[in-house]
PDB file of C-alpha atoms in Angstrom:
ATOM      1  CA  GLN A   1     171.049 157.207 -74.643  1.00  0.00           C
ATOM      2  CA  PHE A   2     168.021 156.409 -72.487  1.00  0.00           C
ATOM      3  CA  LEU A   3     165.550 154.175 -74.293  1.00  0.00           C
ATOM      4  CA  GLY A   4     163.107 154.521 -71.405  1.00  0.00           C
ATOM      5  CA  ASN A   5     161.559 152.255 -68.804  1.00  0.00           C
ATOM      6  CA  THR A   6     158.689 149.804 -68.876  1.00  0.00           C
ATOM      7  CA  GLU A   7     156.833 147.809 -66.245  1.00  0.00           C
ATOM      8  CA  VAL A   8     157.770 144.147 -65.851  1.00  0.00           C
ATOM      9  CA  GLU A   9     156.039 141.400 -63.898  1.00  0.00           C
ATOM     10  CA  GLN A  10     159.081 139.930 -62.157  1.00  0.00           C
ATOM     11  CA  PRO A  11     162.031 141.590 -60.325  1.00  0.00           C
ATOM     12  CA  LYS A  12     164.554 139.265 -62.008  1.00  0.00           C
ATOM     13  CA  GLY A  13     164.975 137.050 -65.010  1.00  0.00           C
ATOM     14  CA  THR A  14     166.601 136.959 -68.424  1.00  0.00           C
ATOM     15  CA  GLU A  15     163.319 136.479 -70.269  1.00  0.00           C
ATOM     16  CA  VAL A  16     161.760 139.413 -68.423  1.00  0.00           C
ATOM     17  CA  VAL A  17     164.614 141.742 -69.372  1.00  0.00           C
ATOM     18  CA  ARG A  18     164.785 140.476 -72.946  1.00  0.00           C
ATOM     19  CA  ASP A  19     161.109 141.234 -73.567  1.00  0.00           C
ATOM     20  CA  ALA A  20     161.483 144.713 -72.028  1.00  0.00           C
ATOM     21  CA  VAL A  21     164.523 145.525 -74.181  1.00  0.00           C
ATOM     22  CA  ARG A  22     162.773 144.280 -77.312  1.00  0.00           C
ATOM     23  CA  LYS A  23     159.719 146.397 -76.503  1.00  0.00           C
ATOM     24  CA  LEU A  24     161.730 149.586 -75.914  1.00  0.00           C
ATOM     25  CA  LYS A  25     163.917 149.008 -78.971  1.00  0.00           C
ATOM     26  CA  PHE A  26     160.818 148.719 -81.121  1.00  0.00           C
ATOM     27  CA  ALA A  27     159.461 151.925 -79.577  1.00  0.00           C
ATOM     28  CA  ARG A  28     162.751 153.683 -80.385  1.00  0.00           C
ATOM     29  CA  HIS A  29     162.550 152.441 -83.972  1.00  0.00           C
ATOM     30  CA  ILE A  30     159.060 153.964 -84.288  1.00  0.00           C
ATOM     31  CA  LYS A  31     160.221 157.289 -82.803  1.00  0.00           C
ATOM     32  CA  LYS A  32     163.198 157.430 -85.177  1.00  0.00           C
ATOM     33  CA  SER A  33     160.906 156.910 -88.165  1.00  0.00           C
ATOM     34  CA  GLU A  34     158.879 159.881 -86.883  1.00  0.00           C
ATOM     35  CA  GLY A  35     161.988 162.048 -86.626  1.00  0.00           C
ATOM     36  CA  GLN A  36     162.347 161.931 -82.825  1.00  0.00           C
ATOM     37  CA  LYS A  37     165.765 161.511 -81.272  1.00  0.00           C
ATOM     38  CA  THR A  38     166.591 159.235 -78.373  1.00  0.00           C
ATOM     39  CA  PRO A  39     167.345 161.464 -75.359  1.00  0.00           C
ATOM     40  CA  LYS A  40     170.818 161.425 -73.881  1.00  0.00           C
ATOM     41  CA  VAL A  41     171.246 161.223 -70.113  1.00  0.00           C
ATOM     42  CA  GLU A  42     173.982 161.285 -67.519  1.00  0.00           C
ATOM     43  CA  LEU A  43     174.332 158.529 -64.931  1.00  0.00           C
ATOM     44  CA  GLN A  44     175.602 159.063 -61.397  1.00  0.00           C
ATOM     45  CA  ILE A  45     176.362 155.796 -59.609  1.00  0.00           C
ATOM     46  CA  SER A  46     177.100 155.876 -55.876  1.00  0.00           C
ATOM     47  CA  ILE A  47     176.402 153.899 -52.711  1.00  0.00           C
ATOM     48  CA  TYR A  48     173.129 155.816 -52.457  1.00  0.00           C
ATOM     49  CA  GLY A  49     171.768 154.767 -55.837  1.00  0.00           C
ATOM     50  CA  VAL A  50     171.726 155.399 -59.571  1.00  0.00           C
ATOM     51  CA  LYS A  51     170.614 158.866 -60.627  1.00  0.00           C
ATOM     52  CA  ILE A  52     169.508 159.605 -64.188  1.00  0.00           C
ATOM     53  CA  LEU A  53     170.111 163.275 -64.973  1.00  0.00           C
ATOM     54  CA  ASP A  54     169.694 165.648 -67.851  1.00  0.00           C
ATOM     55  CA  PRO A  55     173.274 166.208 -69.107  1.00  0.00           C
ATOM     56  CA  LYS A  56     172.728 169.948 -69.633  1.00  0.00           C
ATOM     57  CA  THR A  57     170.511 171.090 -66.760  1.00  0.00           C
ATOM     58  CA  LYS A  58     171.648 168.351 -64.310  1.00  0.00           C
ATOM     59  CA  GLU A  59     168.002 167.899 -63.344  1.00  0.00           C
ATOM     60  CA  VAL A  60     167.337 164.480 -61.772  1.00  0.00           C
ATOM     61  CA  GLN A  61     164.854 162.570 -63.930  1.00  0.00           C
ATOM     62  CA  HIS A  62     164.946 159.308 -61.969  1.00  0.00           C
ATOM     63  CA  ASN A  63     166.509 158.376 -58.640  1.00  0.00           C
ATOM     64  CA  CYS A  64     166.856 154.602 -58.243  1.00  0.00           C
ATOM     65  CA  GLN A  65     168.045 153.580 -54.792  1.00  0.00           C
ATOM     66  CA  LEU A  66     170.371 150.602 -54.748  1.00  0.00           C
ATOM     67  CA  HIS A  67     168.367 148.476 -52.332  1.00  0.00           C
ATOM     68  CA  ARG A  68     165.454 148.696 -54.786  1.00  0.00           C
ATOM     69  CA  ILE A  69     167.538 147.440 -57.748  1.00  0.00           C
ATOM     70  CA  SER A  70     167.170 143.668 -58.044  1.00  0.00           C
ATOM     71  CA  PHE A  71     168.576 142.798 -61.477  1.00  0.00           C
ATOM     72  CA  CYS A  72     171.271 144.297 -63.679  1.00  0.00           C
ATOM     73  CA  ALA A  73     172.593 142.962 -66.981  1.00  0.00           C
ATOM     74  CA  ASP A  74     174.328 143.854 -70.215  1.00  0.00           C
ATOM     75  CA  ASP A  75     173.759 142.354 -73.633  1.00  0.00           C
ATOM     76  CA  LYS A  76     176.637 140.222 -74.909  1.00  0.00           C
ATOM     77  CA  THR A  77     175.350 140.320 -78.491  1.00  0.00           C
ATOM     78  CA  ASP A  78     174.835 144.086 -78.498  1.00  0.00           C
ATOM     79  CA  LYS A  79     177.569 145.504 -76.278  1.00  0.00           C
ATOM     80  CA  ARG A  80     175.895 148.921 -76.266  1.00  0.00           C
ATOM     81  CA  ILE A  81     172.804 147.778 -74.353  1.00  0.00           C
ATOM     82  CA  PHE A  82     172.549 147.450 -70.578  1.00  0.00           C
ATOM     83  CA  THR A  83     169.566 147.423 -68.266  1.00  0.00           C
ATOM     84  CA  PHE A  84     168.463 147.112 -64.661  1.00  0.00           C
ATOM     85  CA  ILE A  85     165.184 146.432 -62.847  1.00  0.00           C
ATOM     86  CA  CYS A  86     164.194 148.745 -59.999  1.00  0.00           C
ATOM     87  CA  LYS A  87     161.145 148.731 -57.734  1.00  0.00           C
ATOM     88  CA  ASP A  88     159.314 152.056 -57.903  1.00  0.00           C
ATOM     89  CA  SER A  89     159.066 153.796 -54.519  1.00  0.00           C
ATOM     90  CA  GLU A  90     155.533 155.124 -55.095  1.00  0.00           C
ATOM     91  CA  SER A  91     153.693 152.442 -57.054  1.00  0.00           C
ATOM     92  CA  ASN A  92     155.827 149.461 -55.873  1.00  0.00           C
ATOM     93  CA  LYS A  93     155.859 148.264 -59.473  1.00  0.00           C
ATOM     94  CA  HIS A  94     158.985 146.743 -61.001  1.00  0.00           C
ATOM     95  CA  LEU A  95     160.352 148.944 -63.797  1.00  0.00           C
ATOM     96  CA  CYS A  96     163.013 147.911 -66.298  1.00  0.00           C
ATOM     97  CA  TYR A  97     165.355 150.745 -67.369  1.00  0.00           C
ATOM     98  CA  VAL A  98     167.158 150.307 -70.697  1.00  0.00           C
ATOM     99  CA  PHE A  99     170.184 152.272 -71.939  1.00  0.00           C
ATOM    100  CA  ASP A 100     172.355 152.393 -75.037  1.00  0.00           C
ATOM    101  CA  SER A 101     175.962 153.245 -74.259  1.00  0.00           C
ATOM    102  CA  GLU A 102     179.013 153.204 -76.507  1.00  0.00           C
ATOM    103  CA  LYS A 103     181.203 150.247 -75.554  1.00  0.00           C
ATOM    104  CA  CYS A 104     180.891 150.687 -71.772  1.00  0.00           C
ATOM    105  CA  ALA A 105     177.678 148.836 -70.980  1.00  0.00           C
ATOM    106  CA  GLU A 106     179.527 146.000 -69.251  1.00  0.00           C
ATOM    107  CA  GLU A 107     181.593 148.417 -67.138  1.00  0.00           C
ATOM    108  CA  ILE A 108     178.465 150.270 -66.010  1.00  0.00           C
ATOM    109  CA  THR A 109     176.797 146.994 -65.053  1.00  0.00           C
ATOM    110  CA  LEU A 110     179.808 145.954 -62.963  1.00  0.00           C
ATOM    111  CA  THR A 111     179.938 149.403 -61.349  1.00  0.00           C
ATOM    112  CA  ILE A 112     176.322 149.132 -60.233  1.00  0.00           C
ATOM    113  CA  GLY A 113     177.097 145.709 -58.770  1.00  0.00           C
ATOM    114  CA  GLN A 114     180.128 147.033 -56.872  1.00  0.00           C
ATOM    115  CA  ALA A 115     178.135 149.972 -55.564  1.00  0.00           C
ATOM    116  CA  PHE A 116     175.386 147.625 -54.351  1.00  0.00           C
ATOM    117  CA  ASP A 117     177.899 145.442 -52.506  1.00  0.00           C
ATOM    118  CA  LEU A 118     179.571 148.442 -50.881  1.00  0.00           C
ATOM    119  CA  ALA A 119     176.235 150.016 -49.912  1.00  0.00           C
ATOM    120  CA  TYR A 120     175.112 146.766 -48.282  1.00  0.00           C
ATOM    121  CA  ARG A 121     178.309 146.506 -46.223  1.00  0.00           C
ATOM    122  CA  LYS A 122     178.041 150.155 -45.208  1.00  0.00           C
ATOM    123  CA  PHE A 123     174.412 149.642 -44.239  1.00  0.00           C
ATOM    124  CA  LEU A 124     175.371 146.760 -41.969  1.00  0.00           C
ATOM    125  CA  GLU A 125     178.120 148.853 -40.378  1.00  0.00           C
ATOM    126  CA  SER A 126     176.185 152.059 -39.771  1.00  0.00           C
ATOM    127  CA  GLY A 127     172.510 151.214 -40.033  1.00  0.00           C
ATOM    128  CA  GLY A 128     172.023 147.517 -39.488  1.00  0.00           C
ATOM    129  CA  LYS A 129     173.696 147.238 -36.090  1.00  0.00           C
ATOM    130  CA  ASP A 130     171.512 149.742 -34.277  1.00  0.00           C
ATOM    131  CA  VAL A 131     168.182 149.073 -35.955  1.00  0.00           C
ATOM    132  CA  GLU A 132     166.353 148.523 -32.680  1.00  0.00           C
ATOM    133  CA  THR A 133     167.853 151.673 -31.169  1.00  0.00           C
ATOM    134  CA  ARG A 134     166.733 153.768 -34.118  1.00  0.00           C
ATOM    135  CA  LYS A 135     163.260 152.236 -33.915  1.00  0.00           C
ATOM    136  CA  GLN A 136     163.019 153.134 -30.213  1.00  0.00           C
ATOM    137  CA  ILE A 137     164.179 156.674 -30.922  1.00  0.00           C
ATOM    138  CA  ALA A 138     161.616 156.968 -33.706  1.00  0.00           C
ATOM    139  CA  GLY A 139     158.898 155.759 -31.320  1.00  0.00           C
ATOM    140  CA  LEU A 140     159.904 158.312 -28.691  1.00  0.00           C
ATOM    141  CA  GLN A 141     159.992 161.114 -31.242  1.00  0.00           C
ATOM    142  CA  LYS A 142     156.518 160.158 -32.431  1.00  0.00           C
ATOM    143  CA  ARG A 143     155.252 160.155 -28.832  1.00  0.00           C
ATOM    144  CA  ILE A 144     156.786 163.596 -28.246  1.00  0.00           C
ATOM    145  CA  GLN A 145     154.988 164.958 -31.300  1.00  0.00           C
ATOM    146  CA  GLU A 146     151.701 163.530 -30.044  1.00  0.00           C
ATOM    147  CA  LEU A 147     152.197 165.107 -26.608  1.00  0.00           C
ATOM    148  CA  GLU A 148     153.095 168.462 -28.137  1.00  0.00           C
ATOM    149  CA  THR A 149     149.942 168.363 -30.241  1.00  0.00           C
ATOM    150  CA  GLU A 150     147.851 167.443 -27.216  1.00  0.00           C
ATOM    151  CA  ASN A 151     149.488 170.192 -25.169  1.00  0.00           C
ATOM    152  CA  ALA A 152     148.742 172.780 -27.847  1.00  0.00           C
ATOM    153  CA  GLU A 153     145.093 171.718 -27.949  1.00  0.00           C
ATOM    154  CA  LEU A 154     144.798 172.005 -24.151  1.00  0.00           C
ATOM    155  CA  LYS A 155     146.358 175.468 -24.225  1.00  0.00           C
ATOM    156  CA  ASN A 156     143.806 176.583 -26.778  1.00  0.00           C
ATOM    157  CA  LYS A 157     140.961 175.246 -24.634  1.00  0.00           C
ATOM    158  CA  VAL A 158     142.301 177.036 -21.522  1.00  0.00           C
ATOM    159  CA  GLN A 159     142.623 180.256 -23.488  1.00  0.00           C
ATOM    160  CA  ASP A 160     139.033 179.954 -24.685  1.00  0.00           C
ATOM    161  CA  LEU A 161     137.804 179.400 -21.113  1.00  0.00           C
ATOM    162  CA  GLU A 162     139.767 182.429 -19.881  1.00  0.00           C
ATOM    163  CA  ASN A 163     138.241 184.589 -22.579  1.00  0.00           C
ATOM    164  CA  GLN A 164     134.755 183.421 -21.666  1.00  0.00           C
ATOM    165  CA  LEU A 165     135.329 184.179 -17.960  1.00  0.00           C
ATOM    166  CA  ARG A 166     136.665 187.653 -18.730  1.00  0.00           C
ATOM    167  CA  ILE A 167     133.560 188.437 -20.757  1.00  0.00           C
ATOM    168  CA  THR A 168     131.150 187.292 -18.028  1.00  0.00           C
ATOM    169  CA  GLN A 169     133.045 188.954 -15.164  1.00  0.00           C
ATOM    170  CA  VAL A 170     133.559 192.379 -16.711  1.00  0.00           C
ATOM    171  CA  HIS A 171     131.459 194.898 -14.695  1.00  0.00           C
ATOM    172  CA  ALA A 172     131.874 198.383 -13.268  1.00  0.00           C
ATOM    173  CA  PRO A 173     133.282 198.497  -9.683  1.00  0.00           C
ATOM    174  CA  PRO A 174     131.173 200.175  -6.928  1.00  0.00           C
ATOM    175  CA  ALA A 175     131.563 203.951  -6.454  1.00  0.00           C
ATOM    176  CA  GLY A 176     134.360 204.915  -4.077  1.00  0.00           C
ATOM    177  CA  SER A 177     135.848 201.449  -3.969  1.00  0.00           C
ATOM    178  CA  VAL A 178     139.461 200.990  -4.795  1.00  0.00           C
ATOM    179  CA  THR A 179     140.453 197.698  -6.318  1.00  0.00           C
ATOM    180  CA  PRO A 180     144.022 196.778  -5.464  1.00  0.00           C
ATOM    181  CA  LYS A 181     146.092 195.811  -8.447  1.00  0.00           C
ATOM    182  CA  SER A 182     147.107 192.205  -8.499  1.00  0.00           C
ATOM    183  CA  PRO A 183     148.858 190.153 -11.113  1.00  0.00           C
ATOM    184  CA  SER A 184     146.489 188.644 -13.619  1.00  0.00           C
ATOM    185  CA  THR A 185     145.736 185.005 -13.027  1.00  0.00           C
ATOM    186  CA  ASP A 186     144.206 182.209 -15.063  1.00  0.00           C
ATOM    187  CA  ILE A 187     141.090 180.203 -14.206  1.00  0.00           C
ATOM    188  CA  PHE A 188     143.078 178.183 -11.707  1.00  0.00           C
ATOM    189  CA  ASP A 189     144.242 181.363  -9.834  1.00  0.00           C
ATOM    190  CA  MET A 190     147.763 180.812 -11.098  1.00  0.00           C
ATOM    191  CA  VAL A 191     150.083 183.557 -12.273  1.00  0.00           C
ATOM    192  CA  PRO A 192     150.812 183.023 -15.967  1.00  0.00           C
ATOM    193  CA  PHE A 193     154.253 181.674 -16.682  1.00  0.00           C
ATOM    194  CA  SER A 194     156.628 184.141 -18.304  1.00  0.00           C
ATOM    195  CA  PRO A 195     159.504 182.425 -20.094  1.00  0.00           C
ATOM    196  CA  ILE A 196     163.002 183.523 -19.178  1.00  0.00           C
ATOM    197  CA  SER A 197     165.084 184.983 -21.924  1.00  0.00           C
ATOM    198  CA  PRO A 198     167.713 182.548 -23.227  1.00  0.00           C
ATOM    199  CA  GLN A 199     170.423 185.132 -22.524  1.00  0.00           C
ATOM    200  CA  SER A 200     169.524 185.538 -18.829  1.00  0.00           C
ATOM    201  CA  SER A 201     171.068 183.256 -16.248  1.00  0.00           C
ATOM    202  CA  THR A 202     169.599 182.357 -12.851  1.00  0.00           C
ATOM    203  CA  PRO A 203     172.016 181.794  -9.949  1.00  0.00           C
ATOM    204  CA  THR A 204     171.685 178.648  -7.898  1.00  0.00           C
ATOM    205  CA  ARG A 205     170.897 178.573  -4.186  1.00  0.00           C
ATOM    206  CA  ASN A 206     174.535 178.879  -3.130  1.00  0.00           C
ATOM    207  CA  GLY A 207     174.965 181.965  -5.305  1.00  0.00           C
ATOM    208  CA  THR A 208     177.028 180.337  -8.030  1.00  0.00           C
ATOM    209  CA  GLN A 209     176.130 180.420 -11.642  1.00  0.00           C
ATOM    210  CA  PRO A 210     174.984 177.155 -13.251  1.00  0.00           C
ATOM    211  CA  PRO A 211     177.369 175.632 -15.774  1.00  0.00           C
ATOM    212  CA  PRO A 212     176.761 176.773 -19.337  1.00  0.00           C
ATOM    213  CA  VAL A 213     174.926 174.405 -21.659  1.00  0.00           C
ATOM    214  CA  PRO A 214     177.436 172.973 -24.094  1.00  0.00           C
ATOM    215  CA  SER A 215     176.703 173.917 -27.662  1.00  0.00           C
ATOM    216  CA  ARG A 216     176.117 171.100 -30.082  1.00  0.00           C
ATOM    217  CA  SER A 217     178.803 170.909 -32.679  1.00  0.00           C
ATOM    218  CA  THR A 218     177.530 171.253 -36.205  1.00  0.00           C
ATOM    219  CA  GLU A 219     180.795 170.203 -37.758  1.00  0.00           C
ATOM    220  CA  ILE A 220     180.403 167.124 -39.952  1.00  0.00           C
ATOM    221  CA  LYS A 221     183.032 164.446 -39.443  1.00  0.00           C
ATOM    222  CA  ARG A 222     184.755 163.313 -42.598  1.00  0.00           C
ATOM    223  CA  ASP A 223     186.872 160.318 -43.458  1.00  0.00           C
ATOM    224  CA  LEU A 224     190.456 160.106 -44.694  1.00  0.00           C
ATOM    225  CA  PHE A 225     189.438 161.150 -48.209  1.00  0.00           C
ATOM    226  CA  GLY A 226     187.303 164.078 -47.080  1.00  0.00           C
ATOM    227  CA  ALA A 227     183.981 162.329 -47.726  1.00  0.00           C
ATOM    228  CA  GLU A 228     181.061 162.413 -45.327  1.00  0.00           C
ATOM    229  CA  PRO A 229     180.372 159.157 -43.456  1.00  0.00           C
ATOM    230  CA  PHE A 230     177.747 156.879 -44.957  1.00  0.00           C
ATOM    231  CA  ASP A 231     174.314 157.186 -43.436  1.00  0.00           C
ATOM    232  CA  PRO A 232     171.458 155.209 -45.043  1.00  0.00           C
ATOM    233  CA  PHE A 233     169.009 157.729 -43.585  1.00  0.00           C
ATOM    234  CA  SER A 234     170.446 160.697 -45.507  1.00  0.00           C
ATOM    235  CA  CYS A 235     169.506 159.409 -48.945  1.00  0.00           C
ATOM    236  CA  GLY A 236     166.770 161.981 -49.173  1.00  0.00           C
ATOM    237  CA  ALA A 237     163.839 162.582 -46.907  1.00  0.00           C
ATOM    238  CA  GLY A 238     161.456 162.761 -49.804  1.00  0.00           C
ATOM    239  CA  ASP A 239     162.379 159.252 -50.976  1.00  0.00           C
ATOM    240  CA  PHE A 240     161.288 157.523 -47.791  1.00  0.00           C
ATOM    241  CA  PRO A 241     158.191 157.395 -45.626  1.00  0.00           C
ATOM    242  CA  PRO A 242     158.324 159.396 -42.382  1.00  0.00           C
ATOM    243  CA  ASP A 243     158.285 156.184 -40.338  1.00  0.00           C
ATOM    244  CA  ILE A 244     161.898 155.089 -39.828  1.00  0.00           C
ATOM    245  CA  GLN A 245     160.849 151.555 -38.953  1.00  0.00           C
ATOM    246  CA  SER A 246     159.179 150.973 -42.321  1.00  0.00           C
ATOM    247  CA  LYS A 247     162.197 152.519 -44.027  1.00  0.00           C
ATOM    248  CA  LEU A 248     164.598 150.182 -42.243  1.00  0.00           C
ATOM    249  CA  ASP A 249     162.456 147.141 -42.922  1.00  0.00           C
ATOM    250  CA  GLU A 250     162.198 148.065 -46.587  1.00  0.00           C
ATOM    251  CA  MET A 251     165.965 148.593 -46.894  1.00  0.00           C
ATOM    252  CA  GLN A 252     166.726 145.315 -45.132  1.00  0.00           C
ATOM    253  CA  GLU A 253     164.303 143.463 -47.388  1.00  0.00           C
ATOM    254  CA  GLY A 254     165.842 145.012 -50.511  1.00  0.00           C
ATOM    255  CA  PHE A 255     169.421 144.233 -49.525  1.00  0.00           C
ATOM    256  CA  LYS A 256     168.419 140.726 -48.427  1.00  0.00           C
ATOM    257  CA  MET A 257     166.944 140.044 -51.868  1.00  0.00           C
ATOM    258  CA  GLY A 258     170.315 140.958 -53.359  1.00  0.00           C
ATOM    259  CA  LEU A 259     171.319 142.134 -56.802  1.00  0.00           C
ATOM    260  CA  THR A 260     171.662 139.635 -59.641  1.00  0.00           C
ATOM    261  CA  LEU A 261     174.311 140.548 -62.200  1.00  0.00           C
ATOM    262  CA  GLU A 262     174.030 138.725 -65.461  1.00  0.00           C
ATOM    263  CA  GLY A 263     175.632 139.149 -68.842  1.00  0.00           C
ATOM    264  CA  THR A 264     173.034 137.628 -71.092  1.00  0.00           C
ATOM    265  CA  VAL A 265     171.678 137.516 -74.604  1.00  0.00           C
ATOM    266  CA  PHE A 266     168.664 139.752 -75.167  1.00  0.00           C
ATOM    267  CA  CYS A 267     168.445 140.111 -78.942  1.00  0.00           C
ATOM    268  CA  LEU A 268     167.385 136.815 -80.436  1.00  0.00           C
ATOM    269  CA  ASP A 269     166.143 138.412 -83.641  1.00  0.00           C
ATOM    270  CA  PRO A 270     168.543 140.250 -86.010  1.00  0.00           C
ATOM    271  CA  LEU A 271     165.886 142.929 -86.525  1.00  0.00           C
ATOM    272  CA  ASP A 272     166.222 144.060 -82.872  1.00  0.00           C
ATOM    273  CA  SER A 273     169.920 144.851 -83.226  1.00  0.00           C
ATOM    274  CA  ARG A 274     169.218 147.126 -86.197  1.00  0.00           C
ATOM    275  CA  CYS A 275     166.500 149.143 -84.398  1.00  0.00           C
TER     276      CYS A 275
END
């Protein structure tokens, strides 16, 4: 059962989590008195994060990436309650998520901790070693996009100038004169470029055909267990900003902060355990 989430001031701390759990338990008690049921959810824990899904439709309600999770704990006095604190990707606020699970709260907490440790090691292996290379590639890709945009704007300007020249130069030829046909040219007296069809091949100067361009393999390499290799950049394009550098810096900062696992006491008042 998902009790909900609430904003907290700090990314870690027993007191912070205890107050959040008490607040959400009280809210659940109010909803129960009004006849509302606590929604049930399904958790998917992987090296990419913790997904909270609707158990029937499988629709993702929340997607908490592991490097954004800073604190995870289960309640030793109420073994059904576990919680974690995650930094929201849009608002950058720290949200505390609280769940009620039958006798497996401690196991879920440990699983999140193991997933965080594995994700951090995988990040160092595949993403952390070539950070600078990826940043350079991102810079080059950004420069290419800028040049393509500039090139498109220049083409539009040239086309506008050609249209203006055609309008001003259109006139009837003198009687009896024959105008030889010549290929149309642009304002620079250049014959427009006509792209060659991808299927056609042009022989080289010695008459031989150029070597064919090797096709890029689209086959995805898999490991011994048939799983795709870990790539921190495939977590979902919508979850990250388009700038790879900011994404890498944010992931490094999150992993560097670490994940604090703590089995602690939340419910100091007997009333909370009955809510």
